[in-house]
Coordinates of C-alpha atoms in Angstrom, one line a residue:
Chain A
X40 CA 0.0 0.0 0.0
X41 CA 1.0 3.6 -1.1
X42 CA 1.6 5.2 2.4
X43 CA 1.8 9.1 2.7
X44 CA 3.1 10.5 6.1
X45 CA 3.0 14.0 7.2
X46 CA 5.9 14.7 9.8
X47 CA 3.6 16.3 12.5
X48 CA -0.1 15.1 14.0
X49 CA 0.0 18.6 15.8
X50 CA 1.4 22.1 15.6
X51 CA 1.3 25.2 17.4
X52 CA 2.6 28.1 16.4
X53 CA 2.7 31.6 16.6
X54 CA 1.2 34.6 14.4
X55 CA 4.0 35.6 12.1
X56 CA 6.1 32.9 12.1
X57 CA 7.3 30.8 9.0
X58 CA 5.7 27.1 9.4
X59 CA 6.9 24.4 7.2
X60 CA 4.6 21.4 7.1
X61 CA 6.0 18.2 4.9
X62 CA 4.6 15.4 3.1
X63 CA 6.7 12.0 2.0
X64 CA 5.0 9.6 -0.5
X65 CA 6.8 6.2 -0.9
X66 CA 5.0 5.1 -3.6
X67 CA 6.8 7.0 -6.5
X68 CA 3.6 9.1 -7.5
X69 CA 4.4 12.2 -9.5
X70 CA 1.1 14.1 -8.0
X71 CA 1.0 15.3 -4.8
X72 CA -1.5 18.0 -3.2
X73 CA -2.1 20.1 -0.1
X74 CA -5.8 20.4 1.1
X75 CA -7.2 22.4 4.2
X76 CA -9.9 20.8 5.7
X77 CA -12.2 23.2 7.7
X78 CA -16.3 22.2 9.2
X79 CA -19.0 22.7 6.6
X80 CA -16.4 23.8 4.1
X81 CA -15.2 20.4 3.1
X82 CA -11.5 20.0 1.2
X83 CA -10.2 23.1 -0.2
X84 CA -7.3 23.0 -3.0
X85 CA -3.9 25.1 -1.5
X86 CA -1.6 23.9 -4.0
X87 CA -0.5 20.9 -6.4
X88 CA 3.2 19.6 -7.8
X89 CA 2.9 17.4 -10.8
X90 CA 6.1 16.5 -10.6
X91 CA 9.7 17.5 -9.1
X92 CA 9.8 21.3 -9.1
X93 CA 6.8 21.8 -10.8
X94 CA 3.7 23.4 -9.1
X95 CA 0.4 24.7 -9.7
X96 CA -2.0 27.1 -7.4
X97 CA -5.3 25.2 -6.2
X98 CA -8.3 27.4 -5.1
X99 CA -6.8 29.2 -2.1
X100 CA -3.2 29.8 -2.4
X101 CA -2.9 33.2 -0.8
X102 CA -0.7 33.1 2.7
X103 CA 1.1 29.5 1.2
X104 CA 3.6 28.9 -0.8
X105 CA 5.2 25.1 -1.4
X106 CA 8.5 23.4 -2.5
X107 CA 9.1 19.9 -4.4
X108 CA 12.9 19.4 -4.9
X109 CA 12.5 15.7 -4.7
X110 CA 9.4 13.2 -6.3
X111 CA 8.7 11.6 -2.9
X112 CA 8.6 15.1 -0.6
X113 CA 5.9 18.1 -1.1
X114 CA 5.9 20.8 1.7
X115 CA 3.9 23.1 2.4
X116 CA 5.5 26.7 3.6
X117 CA 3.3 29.2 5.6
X118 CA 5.4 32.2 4.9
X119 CA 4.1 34.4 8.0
X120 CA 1.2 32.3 9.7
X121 CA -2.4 33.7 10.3
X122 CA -5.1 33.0 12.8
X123 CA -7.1 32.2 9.7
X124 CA -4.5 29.4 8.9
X125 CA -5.3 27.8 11.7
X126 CA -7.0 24.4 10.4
X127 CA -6.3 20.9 9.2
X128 CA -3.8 20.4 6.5
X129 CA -3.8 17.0 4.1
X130 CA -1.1 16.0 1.9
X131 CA -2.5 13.5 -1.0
X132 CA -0.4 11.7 -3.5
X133 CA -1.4 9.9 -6.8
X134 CA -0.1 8.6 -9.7
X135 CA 0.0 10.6 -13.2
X136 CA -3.0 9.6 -15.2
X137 CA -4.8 7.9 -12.2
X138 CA -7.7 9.4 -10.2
X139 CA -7.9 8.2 -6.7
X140 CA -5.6 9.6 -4.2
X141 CA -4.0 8.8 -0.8
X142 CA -4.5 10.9 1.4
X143 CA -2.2 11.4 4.8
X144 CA -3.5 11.8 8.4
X145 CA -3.4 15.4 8.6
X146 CA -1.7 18.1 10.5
X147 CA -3.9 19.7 13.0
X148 CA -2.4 23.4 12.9
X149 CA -3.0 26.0 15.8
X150 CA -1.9 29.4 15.3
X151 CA -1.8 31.8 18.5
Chain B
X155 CA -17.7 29.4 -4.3
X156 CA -17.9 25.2 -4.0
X157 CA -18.6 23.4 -7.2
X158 CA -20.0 20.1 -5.3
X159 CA -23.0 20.7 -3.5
X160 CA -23.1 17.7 -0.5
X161 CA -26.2 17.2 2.2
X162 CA -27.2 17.0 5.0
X163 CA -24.6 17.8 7.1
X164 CA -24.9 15.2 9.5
X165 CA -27.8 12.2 9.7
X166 CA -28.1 10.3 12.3
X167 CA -29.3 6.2 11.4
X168 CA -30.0 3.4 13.9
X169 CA -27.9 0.5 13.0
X170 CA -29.5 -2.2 10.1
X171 CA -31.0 1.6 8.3
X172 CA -29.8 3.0 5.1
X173 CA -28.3 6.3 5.6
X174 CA -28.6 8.5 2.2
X175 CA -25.8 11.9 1.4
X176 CA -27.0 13.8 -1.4
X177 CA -24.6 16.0 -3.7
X178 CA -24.6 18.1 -6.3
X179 CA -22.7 19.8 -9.3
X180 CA -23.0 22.5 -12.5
X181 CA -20.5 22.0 -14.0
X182 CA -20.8 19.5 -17.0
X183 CA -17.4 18.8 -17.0
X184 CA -17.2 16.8 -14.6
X185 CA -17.0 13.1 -15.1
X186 CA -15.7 11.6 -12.2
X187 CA -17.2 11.7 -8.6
X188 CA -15.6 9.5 -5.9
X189 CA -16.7 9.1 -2.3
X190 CA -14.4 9.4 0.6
X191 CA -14.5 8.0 3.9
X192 CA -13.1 9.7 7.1
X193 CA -12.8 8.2 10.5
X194 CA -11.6 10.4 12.9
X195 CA -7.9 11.0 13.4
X196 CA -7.5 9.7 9.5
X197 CA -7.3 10.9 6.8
X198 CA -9.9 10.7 3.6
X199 CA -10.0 7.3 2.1
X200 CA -11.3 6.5 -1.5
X201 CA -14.4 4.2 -0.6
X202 CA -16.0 3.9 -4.2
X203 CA -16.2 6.2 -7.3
X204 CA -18.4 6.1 -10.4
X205 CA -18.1 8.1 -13.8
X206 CA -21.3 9.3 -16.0
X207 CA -21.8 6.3 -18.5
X208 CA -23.5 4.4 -15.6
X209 CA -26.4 5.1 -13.5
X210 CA -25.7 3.0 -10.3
X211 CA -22.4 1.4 -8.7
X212 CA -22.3 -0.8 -5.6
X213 CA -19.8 -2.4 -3.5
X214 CA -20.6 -4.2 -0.9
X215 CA -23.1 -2.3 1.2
X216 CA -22.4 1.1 -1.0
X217 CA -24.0 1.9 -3.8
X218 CA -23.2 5.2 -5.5
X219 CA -27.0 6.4 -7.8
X220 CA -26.1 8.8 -10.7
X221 CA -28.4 11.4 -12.6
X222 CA -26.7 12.7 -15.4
X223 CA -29.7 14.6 -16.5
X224 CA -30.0 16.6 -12.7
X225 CA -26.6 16.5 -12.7
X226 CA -26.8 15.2 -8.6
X227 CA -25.2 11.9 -7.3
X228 CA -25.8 9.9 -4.0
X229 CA -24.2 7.5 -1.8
X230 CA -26.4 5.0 0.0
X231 CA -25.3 3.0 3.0
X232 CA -27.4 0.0 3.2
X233 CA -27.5 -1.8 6.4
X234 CA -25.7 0.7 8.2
X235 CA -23.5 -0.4 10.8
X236 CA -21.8 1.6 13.6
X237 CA -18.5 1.0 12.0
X238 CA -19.5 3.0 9.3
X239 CA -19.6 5.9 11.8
X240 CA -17.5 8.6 10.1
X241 CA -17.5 11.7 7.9
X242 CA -18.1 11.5 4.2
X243 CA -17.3 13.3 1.0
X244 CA -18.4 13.2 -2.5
X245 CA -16.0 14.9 -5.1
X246 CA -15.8 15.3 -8.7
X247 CA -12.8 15.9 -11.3
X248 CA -13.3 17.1 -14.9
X249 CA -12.4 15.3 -18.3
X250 CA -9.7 17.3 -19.4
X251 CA -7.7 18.2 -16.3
X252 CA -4.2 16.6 -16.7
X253 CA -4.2 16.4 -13.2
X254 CA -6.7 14.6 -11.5
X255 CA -7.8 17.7 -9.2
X256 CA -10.6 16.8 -7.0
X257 CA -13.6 18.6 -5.7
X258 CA -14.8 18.0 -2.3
X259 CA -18.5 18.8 -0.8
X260 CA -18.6 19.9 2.3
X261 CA -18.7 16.4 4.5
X262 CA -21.7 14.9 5.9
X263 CA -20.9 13.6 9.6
X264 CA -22.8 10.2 9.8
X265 CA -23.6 8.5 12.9
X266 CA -24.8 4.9 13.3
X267 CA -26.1 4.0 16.5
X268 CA -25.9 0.7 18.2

């Protein structure tokens, strides 16, 4: 089974500082994707590589920015965090040309 | 502005009833709509997906119904059991799109009680 692991279950952090959240596929999938999961607003798009350096903005980029500098690792950089960012974050990984993904366990992020 | 339309928000079913989510979509594009399946703690997990050229699709105790024409899809839990306790998802992807990007509706919190 394709496994996707985020590096932290929780994080607190305070407003204004720079927050790196990372995703590691091990499955050699050349699409990964950060989602924000929030009540009654479902998954929401932040950003997409489709392979090794490249990227794409999703539906809600503003306040994010990400880096892919190697196929199995997509990370997610909040460049001055927000009480707004405050959320749950899900990396998903699939391969090219498929259309189900696997989705990690989250990152429940708390900003103060 | 969400492009898939999911209800209710949460349903409560006694165990042994069929619990029904309800979603919706616009845009004709579309032509893929998965379900996913979240148990607390987890994350999503593809459960069963169906694409336009077929009206129903079942698995198990899931069946996904499909109406093209009123452009609305359904998942129906038959026999629910409290296992199935957990927070659900419809989502769509469009023909076209090189990469695969999902849709989600906003979740429907189903609880099965014993």
């Amino acid at each position: 089974d394709v496994k996707v692991t985020q590096s932290s279950r929780y994080l607190v952090k305070r407003t204004g500082e720079k927050v790196f959240l990372e995703c590691v596929q091990d499955m050699d999938h050349e699409n990964m994707f950060w989602y924000r999961q929030d009540p009654g607003l479902g998954l929401r798009l932040i950003y997409f590589s489709y392979d090794v350096k490249m990227k794409e903005k999703g539906d809600i980029p503003e306040g994010y920015s990400v880096s892919r500098e190697k196929k199995e690792r997509f990370s997610l950089i909040l460049e001055s965090a927000s009480t707004n960012q405050t959320s749950m974050y899900l990396c998903a990984s699939k391969l090219q040309g498929e259309r189900g993904y696997t989705f990690g366990s989250g990152t429940r992020l708390t900003v103060v | 502005q969400q492009q898939v339309k999911q209800s209710p928000q949460s349903l409560i079913v006694q165990k042994g009833g069929i619990s029904i989510i309800n979603c919706a979509y616009e845009n004709t594009a579309f032509d893929y709509f998965p379900w996913y399946q979240q148990f607390p703690g987890k994350g999503p997990a593809l459960l069963i997906a169906i694409r336009p050229d077929v009206s129903e699709k079942k698995e198990g105790r899931f069946t996904i119904s499909f109406n093209k024409s009123a452009k609305q899809f359904s998942l129906h839990i038959m026999d629910s059991q409290p296992g199935d306790s957990a927070t659900y998802f419809c989502a769509a992807s469009m023909i076209g799109d090189s990469w695969g990007k999902l849709q989600f509706g906003a979740g429907t919190q189903v609880v099965v009680t014993p």
